[in-house]
Tab-separated table of C-alpha atoms in Angstrom:
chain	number	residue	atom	x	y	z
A	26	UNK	CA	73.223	122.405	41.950
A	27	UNK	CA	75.903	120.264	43.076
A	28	UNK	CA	74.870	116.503	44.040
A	29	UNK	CA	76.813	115.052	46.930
A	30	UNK	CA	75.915	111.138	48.078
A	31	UNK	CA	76.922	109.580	51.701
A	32	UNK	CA	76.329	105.825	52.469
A	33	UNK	CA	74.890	104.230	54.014
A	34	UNK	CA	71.914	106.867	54.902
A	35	UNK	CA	71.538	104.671	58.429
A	36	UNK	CA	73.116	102.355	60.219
A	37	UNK	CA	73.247	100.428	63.396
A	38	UNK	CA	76.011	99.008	65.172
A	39	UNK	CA	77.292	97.387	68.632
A	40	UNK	CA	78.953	99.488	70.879
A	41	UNK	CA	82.703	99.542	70.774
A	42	UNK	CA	82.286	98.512	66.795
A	43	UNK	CA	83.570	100.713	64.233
A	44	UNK	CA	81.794	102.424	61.313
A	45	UNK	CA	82.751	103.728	58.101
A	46	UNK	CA	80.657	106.755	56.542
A	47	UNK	CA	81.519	107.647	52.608
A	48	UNK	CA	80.857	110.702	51.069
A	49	UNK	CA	80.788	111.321	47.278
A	50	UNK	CA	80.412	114.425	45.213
A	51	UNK	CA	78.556	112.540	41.963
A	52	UNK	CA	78.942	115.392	39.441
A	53	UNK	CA	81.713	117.644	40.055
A	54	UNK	CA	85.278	117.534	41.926
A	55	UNK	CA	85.737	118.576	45.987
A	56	UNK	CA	89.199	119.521	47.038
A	57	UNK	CA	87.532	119.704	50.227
A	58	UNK	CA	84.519	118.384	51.911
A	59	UNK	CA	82.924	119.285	55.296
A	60	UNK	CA	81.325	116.665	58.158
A	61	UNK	CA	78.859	118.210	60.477
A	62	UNK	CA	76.950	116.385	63.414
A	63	UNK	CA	73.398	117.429	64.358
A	64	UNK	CA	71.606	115.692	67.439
A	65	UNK	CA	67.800	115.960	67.640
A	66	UNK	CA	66.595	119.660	67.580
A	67	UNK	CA	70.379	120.958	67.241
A	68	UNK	CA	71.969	123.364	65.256
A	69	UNK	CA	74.535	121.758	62.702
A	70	UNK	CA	78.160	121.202	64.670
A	71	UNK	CA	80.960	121.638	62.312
A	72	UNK	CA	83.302	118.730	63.342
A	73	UNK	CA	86.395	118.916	60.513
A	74	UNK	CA	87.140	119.969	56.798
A	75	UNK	CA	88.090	117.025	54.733
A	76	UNK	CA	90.992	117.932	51.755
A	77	UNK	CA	91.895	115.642	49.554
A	78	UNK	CA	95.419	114.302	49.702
A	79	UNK	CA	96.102	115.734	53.010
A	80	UNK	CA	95.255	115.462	56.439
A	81	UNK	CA	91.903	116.789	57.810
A	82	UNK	CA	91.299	120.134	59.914
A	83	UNK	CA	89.443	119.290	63.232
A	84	UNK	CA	87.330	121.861	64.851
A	85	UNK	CA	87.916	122.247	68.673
A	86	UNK	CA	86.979	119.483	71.031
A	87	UNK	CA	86.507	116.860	68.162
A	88	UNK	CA	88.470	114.421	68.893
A	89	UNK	CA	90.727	113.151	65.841
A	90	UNK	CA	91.720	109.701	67.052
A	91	UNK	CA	88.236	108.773	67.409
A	92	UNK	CA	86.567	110.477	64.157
A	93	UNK	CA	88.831	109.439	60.875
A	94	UNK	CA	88.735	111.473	57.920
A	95	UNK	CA	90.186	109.864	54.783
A	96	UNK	CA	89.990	112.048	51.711
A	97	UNK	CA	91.780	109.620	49.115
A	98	UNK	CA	89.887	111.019	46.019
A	99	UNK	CA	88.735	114.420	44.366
A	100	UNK	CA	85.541	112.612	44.815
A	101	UNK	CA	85.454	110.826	48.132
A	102	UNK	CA	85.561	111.197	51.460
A	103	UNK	CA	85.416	109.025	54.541
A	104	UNK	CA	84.511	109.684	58.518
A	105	UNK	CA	84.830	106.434	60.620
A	106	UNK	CA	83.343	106.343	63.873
A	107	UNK	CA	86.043	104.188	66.004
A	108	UNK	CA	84.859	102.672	68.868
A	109	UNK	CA	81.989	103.789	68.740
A	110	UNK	CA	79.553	104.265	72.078
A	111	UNK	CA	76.056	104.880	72.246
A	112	UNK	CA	76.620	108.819	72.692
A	113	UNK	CA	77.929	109.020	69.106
A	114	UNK	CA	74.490	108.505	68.170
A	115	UNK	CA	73.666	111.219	65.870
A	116	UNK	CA	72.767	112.132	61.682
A	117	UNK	CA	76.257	112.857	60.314
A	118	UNK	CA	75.766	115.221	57.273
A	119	UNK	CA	79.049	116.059	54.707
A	120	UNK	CA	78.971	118.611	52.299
A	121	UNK	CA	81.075	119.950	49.762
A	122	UNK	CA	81.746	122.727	48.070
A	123	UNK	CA	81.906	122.661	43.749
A	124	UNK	CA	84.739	125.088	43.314
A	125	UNK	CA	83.819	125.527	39.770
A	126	UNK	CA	80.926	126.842	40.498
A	127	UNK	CA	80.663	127.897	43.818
A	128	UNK	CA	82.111	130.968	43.358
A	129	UNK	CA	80.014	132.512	46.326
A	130	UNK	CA	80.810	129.720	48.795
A	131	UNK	CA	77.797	127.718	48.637
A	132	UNK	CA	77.794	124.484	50.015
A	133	UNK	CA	75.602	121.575	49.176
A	134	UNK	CA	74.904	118.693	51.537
A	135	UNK	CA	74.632	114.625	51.411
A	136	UNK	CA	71.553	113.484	52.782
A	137	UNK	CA	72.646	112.689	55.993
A	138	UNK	CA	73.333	108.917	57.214
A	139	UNK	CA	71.791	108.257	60.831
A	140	UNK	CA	74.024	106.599	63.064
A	141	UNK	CA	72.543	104.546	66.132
A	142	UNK	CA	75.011	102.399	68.354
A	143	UNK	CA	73.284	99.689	70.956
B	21	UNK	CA	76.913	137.264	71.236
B	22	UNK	CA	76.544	134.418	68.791
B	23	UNK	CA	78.144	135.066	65.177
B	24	UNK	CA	74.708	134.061	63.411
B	25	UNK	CA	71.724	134.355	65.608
B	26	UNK	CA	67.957	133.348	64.633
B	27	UNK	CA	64.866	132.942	66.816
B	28	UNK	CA	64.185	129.227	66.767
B	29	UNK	CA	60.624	129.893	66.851
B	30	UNK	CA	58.381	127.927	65.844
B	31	UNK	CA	56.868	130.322	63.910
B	32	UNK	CA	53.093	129.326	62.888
B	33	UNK	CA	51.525	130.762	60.305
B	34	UNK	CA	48.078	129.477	58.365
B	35	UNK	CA	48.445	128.452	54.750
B	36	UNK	CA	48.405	131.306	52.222
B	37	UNK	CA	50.229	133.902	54.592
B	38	UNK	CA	53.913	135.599	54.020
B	39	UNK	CA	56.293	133.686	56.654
B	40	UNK	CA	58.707	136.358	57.887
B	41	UNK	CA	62.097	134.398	59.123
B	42	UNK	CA	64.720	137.024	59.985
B	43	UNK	CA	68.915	136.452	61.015
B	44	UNK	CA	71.161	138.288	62.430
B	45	UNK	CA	75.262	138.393	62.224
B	46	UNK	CA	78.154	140.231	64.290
B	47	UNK	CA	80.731	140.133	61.280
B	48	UNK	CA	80.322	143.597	59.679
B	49	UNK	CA	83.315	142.057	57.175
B	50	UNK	CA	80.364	139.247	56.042
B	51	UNK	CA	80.166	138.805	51.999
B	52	UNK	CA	77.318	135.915	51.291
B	53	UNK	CA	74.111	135.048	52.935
B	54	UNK	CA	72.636	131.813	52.515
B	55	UNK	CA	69.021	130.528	53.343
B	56	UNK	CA	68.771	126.520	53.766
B	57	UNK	CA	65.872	124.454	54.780
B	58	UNK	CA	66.353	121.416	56.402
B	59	UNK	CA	62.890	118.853	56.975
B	60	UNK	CA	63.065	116.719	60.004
B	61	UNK	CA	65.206	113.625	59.795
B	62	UNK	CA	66.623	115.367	56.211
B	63	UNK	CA	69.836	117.148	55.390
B	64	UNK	CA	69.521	121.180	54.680
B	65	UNK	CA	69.312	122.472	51.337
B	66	UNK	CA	70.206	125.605	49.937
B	67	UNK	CA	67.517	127.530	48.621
B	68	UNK	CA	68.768	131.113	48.398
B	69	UNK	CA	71.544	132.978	48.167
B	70	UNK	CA	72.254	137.114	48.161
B	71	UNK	CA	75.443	138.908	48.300
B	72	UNK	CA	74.070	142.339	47.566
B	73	UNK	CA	72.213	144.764	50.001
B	74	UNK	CA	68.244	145.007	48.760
B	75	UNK	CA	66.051	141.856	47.706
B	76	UNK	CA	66.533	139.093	45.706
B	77	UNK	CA	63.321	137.429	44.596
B	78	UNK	CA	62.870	133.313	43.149
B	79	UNK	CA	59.281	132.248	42.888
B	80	UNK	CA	57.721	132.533	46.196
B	81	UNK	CA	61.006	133.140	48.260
B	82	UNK	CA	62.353	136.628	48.887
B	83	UNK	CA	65.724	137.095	50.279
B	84	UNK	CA	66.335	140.906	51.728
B	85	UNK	CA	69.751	141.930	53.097
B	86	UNK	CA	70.776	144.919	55.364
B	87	UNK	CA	74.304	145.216	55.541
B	88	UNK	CA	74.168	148.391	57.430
B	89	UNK	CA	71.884	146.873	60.107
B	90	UNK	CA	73.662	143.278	59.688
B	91	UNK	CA	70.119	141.185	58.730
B	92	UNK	CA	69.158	138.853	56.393
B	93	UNK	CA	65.471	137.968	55.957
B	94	UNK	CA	63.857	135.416	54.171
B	95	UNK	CA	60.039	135.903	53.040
B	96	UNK	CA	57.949	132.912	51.795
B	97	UNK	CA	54.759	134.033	50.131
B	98	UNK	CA	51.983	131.826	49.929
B	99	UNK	CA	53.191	129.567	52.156
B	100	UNK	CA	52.351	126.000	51.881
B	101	UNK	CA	52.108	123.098	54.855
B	102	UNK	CA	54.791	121.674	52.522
B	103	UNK	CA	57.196	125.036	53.652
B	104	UNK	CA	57.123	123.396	57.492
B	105	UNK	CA	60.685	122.935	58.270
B	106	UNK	CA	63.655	124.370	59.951
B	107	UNK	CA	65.330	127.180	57.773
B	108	UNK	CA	68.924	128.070	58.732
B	109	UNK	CA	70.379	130.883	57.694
B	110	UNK	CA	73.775	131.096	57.100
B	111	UNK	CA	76.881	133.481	56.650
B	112	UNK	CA	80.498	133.538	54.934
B	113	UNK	CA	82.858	135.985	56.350
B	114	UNK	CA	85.539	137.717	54.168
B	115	UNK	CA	88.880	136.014	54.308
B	116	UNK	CA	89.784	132.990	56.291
B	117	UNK	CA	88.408	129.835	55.207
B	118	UNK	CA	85.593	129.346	52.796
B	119	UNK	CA	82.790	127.800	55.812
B	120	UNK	CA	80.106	129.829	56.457
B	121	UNK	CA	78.539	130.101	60.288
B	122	UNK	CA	75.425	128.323	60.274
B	123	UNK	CA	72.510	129.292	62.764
B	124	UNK	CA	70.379	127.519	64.796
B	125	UNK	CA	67.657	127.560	62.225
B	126	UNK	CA	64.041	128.572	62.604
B	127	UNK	CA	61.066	126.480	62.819
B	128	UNK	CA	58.161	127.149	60.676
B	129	UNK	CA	54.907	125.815	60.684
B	130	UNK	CA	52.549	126.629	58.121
B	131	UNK	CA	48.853	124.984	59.293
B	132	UNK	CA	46.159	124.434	57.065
């Protein structure tokens, strides 16, 4: 299957810092990539479909100025976690689809990076 | 009603046994079925896929889909401790965009 990266897989920061997330697909091209959210013993939470070379989809209640999806690349994407505040906490998963191959929609993950904010 | 809907368990079962996780879905219109298991602190990760009603088999797992009845099961025979995780099941409607609906996954516990 299709191998997607994200880095870094955790991270710590000060609240009211900001973080940047990347996610890569290592083997294949991703118009679009997906970012999902998943607290402890949650189901995944969709929060916005990344496409490349244009602006980024956000699901409802996500808020857009505070997650910021950058999809500069057929490869890359980014999620930065402005200001961020101790309820942001969470394991921020992308995933992207090979389009190539995919043909039945599957989608293959990143392993996850673990954000904590202090 | 939730678009996806799975028990979220856990299910125990001892080593050896057929685990039994089963999913439902309120989109009659729904086209691909996807199981994914996710370990704790880990990302999910697709491990079967089935489009067509009936089963589709890859070493121990067994997909089965009812289309008519709007279920998709997953059987794992032999289960191992190693199987103990969260499966999610997961479902792509026809049209729209290309997401599937994720449930809230099951938990399985396979005990020695």
């Amino acid at each position: 299957g299709a191998v997607v990266s994200q880095h870094p897989s955790w991270v710590i920061c000060k609240s009211g810092t900001s973080v940047k997330i990347e996610c890569r697909s290592l083997d294949f091209q991703a118009t679009t990539m997906f970012w999902y959210r998943q607290f402890p013993k949650q189901s995944l939470m969709l929060m916005a479909t990344s496409n490349e070379g244009s602006k980024a989809t956000y699901e409802q209640g996500v808020e857009k100025d505070k997650f910021l999806i950058n999809h500069a690349s057929l490869t890359l994407s980014t999620l930065t976690v402005t200001s961020a505040h101790p309820e942001d906490s969470s394991f921020y998963i992308c995933s992207a689809r090979d389009p190539v191959t995919s043909v039945s929609y599957e989608q293959y993950f990143g392993p996850g990076t673990r954000l904590t904010v202090t | 009603q939730k678009e996806v809907e799975q028990n979220s368990g856990p299910l125990s079962v001892p080593e050896g046994a057929i685990a039994s996780l089963n999913c439902t879905y309120s989109d009659r219109g729904s086209q691909s079925f996807f199981w994914y298991r996710q370990y704790s602190g880990k990302s999910p990760e697709l491990i079967m896929s089935i489009y067509s009603n009936g089963d589709k088999e890859d070493g121990r797992f067994t997909a089965q889909l009812n289309k008519a009845s709007q279920y998709v099961s997953l059987l794992i025979r032999d289960s191992q401790p190693s199987d103990s995780a969260t499966y999610l099941c997961a479902v792509k409607r026809i049209g729209g965009s290309y997401i599937p609906t994720f449930g809230r996954g099951t938990s399985l516990i396979v005990h020695p």
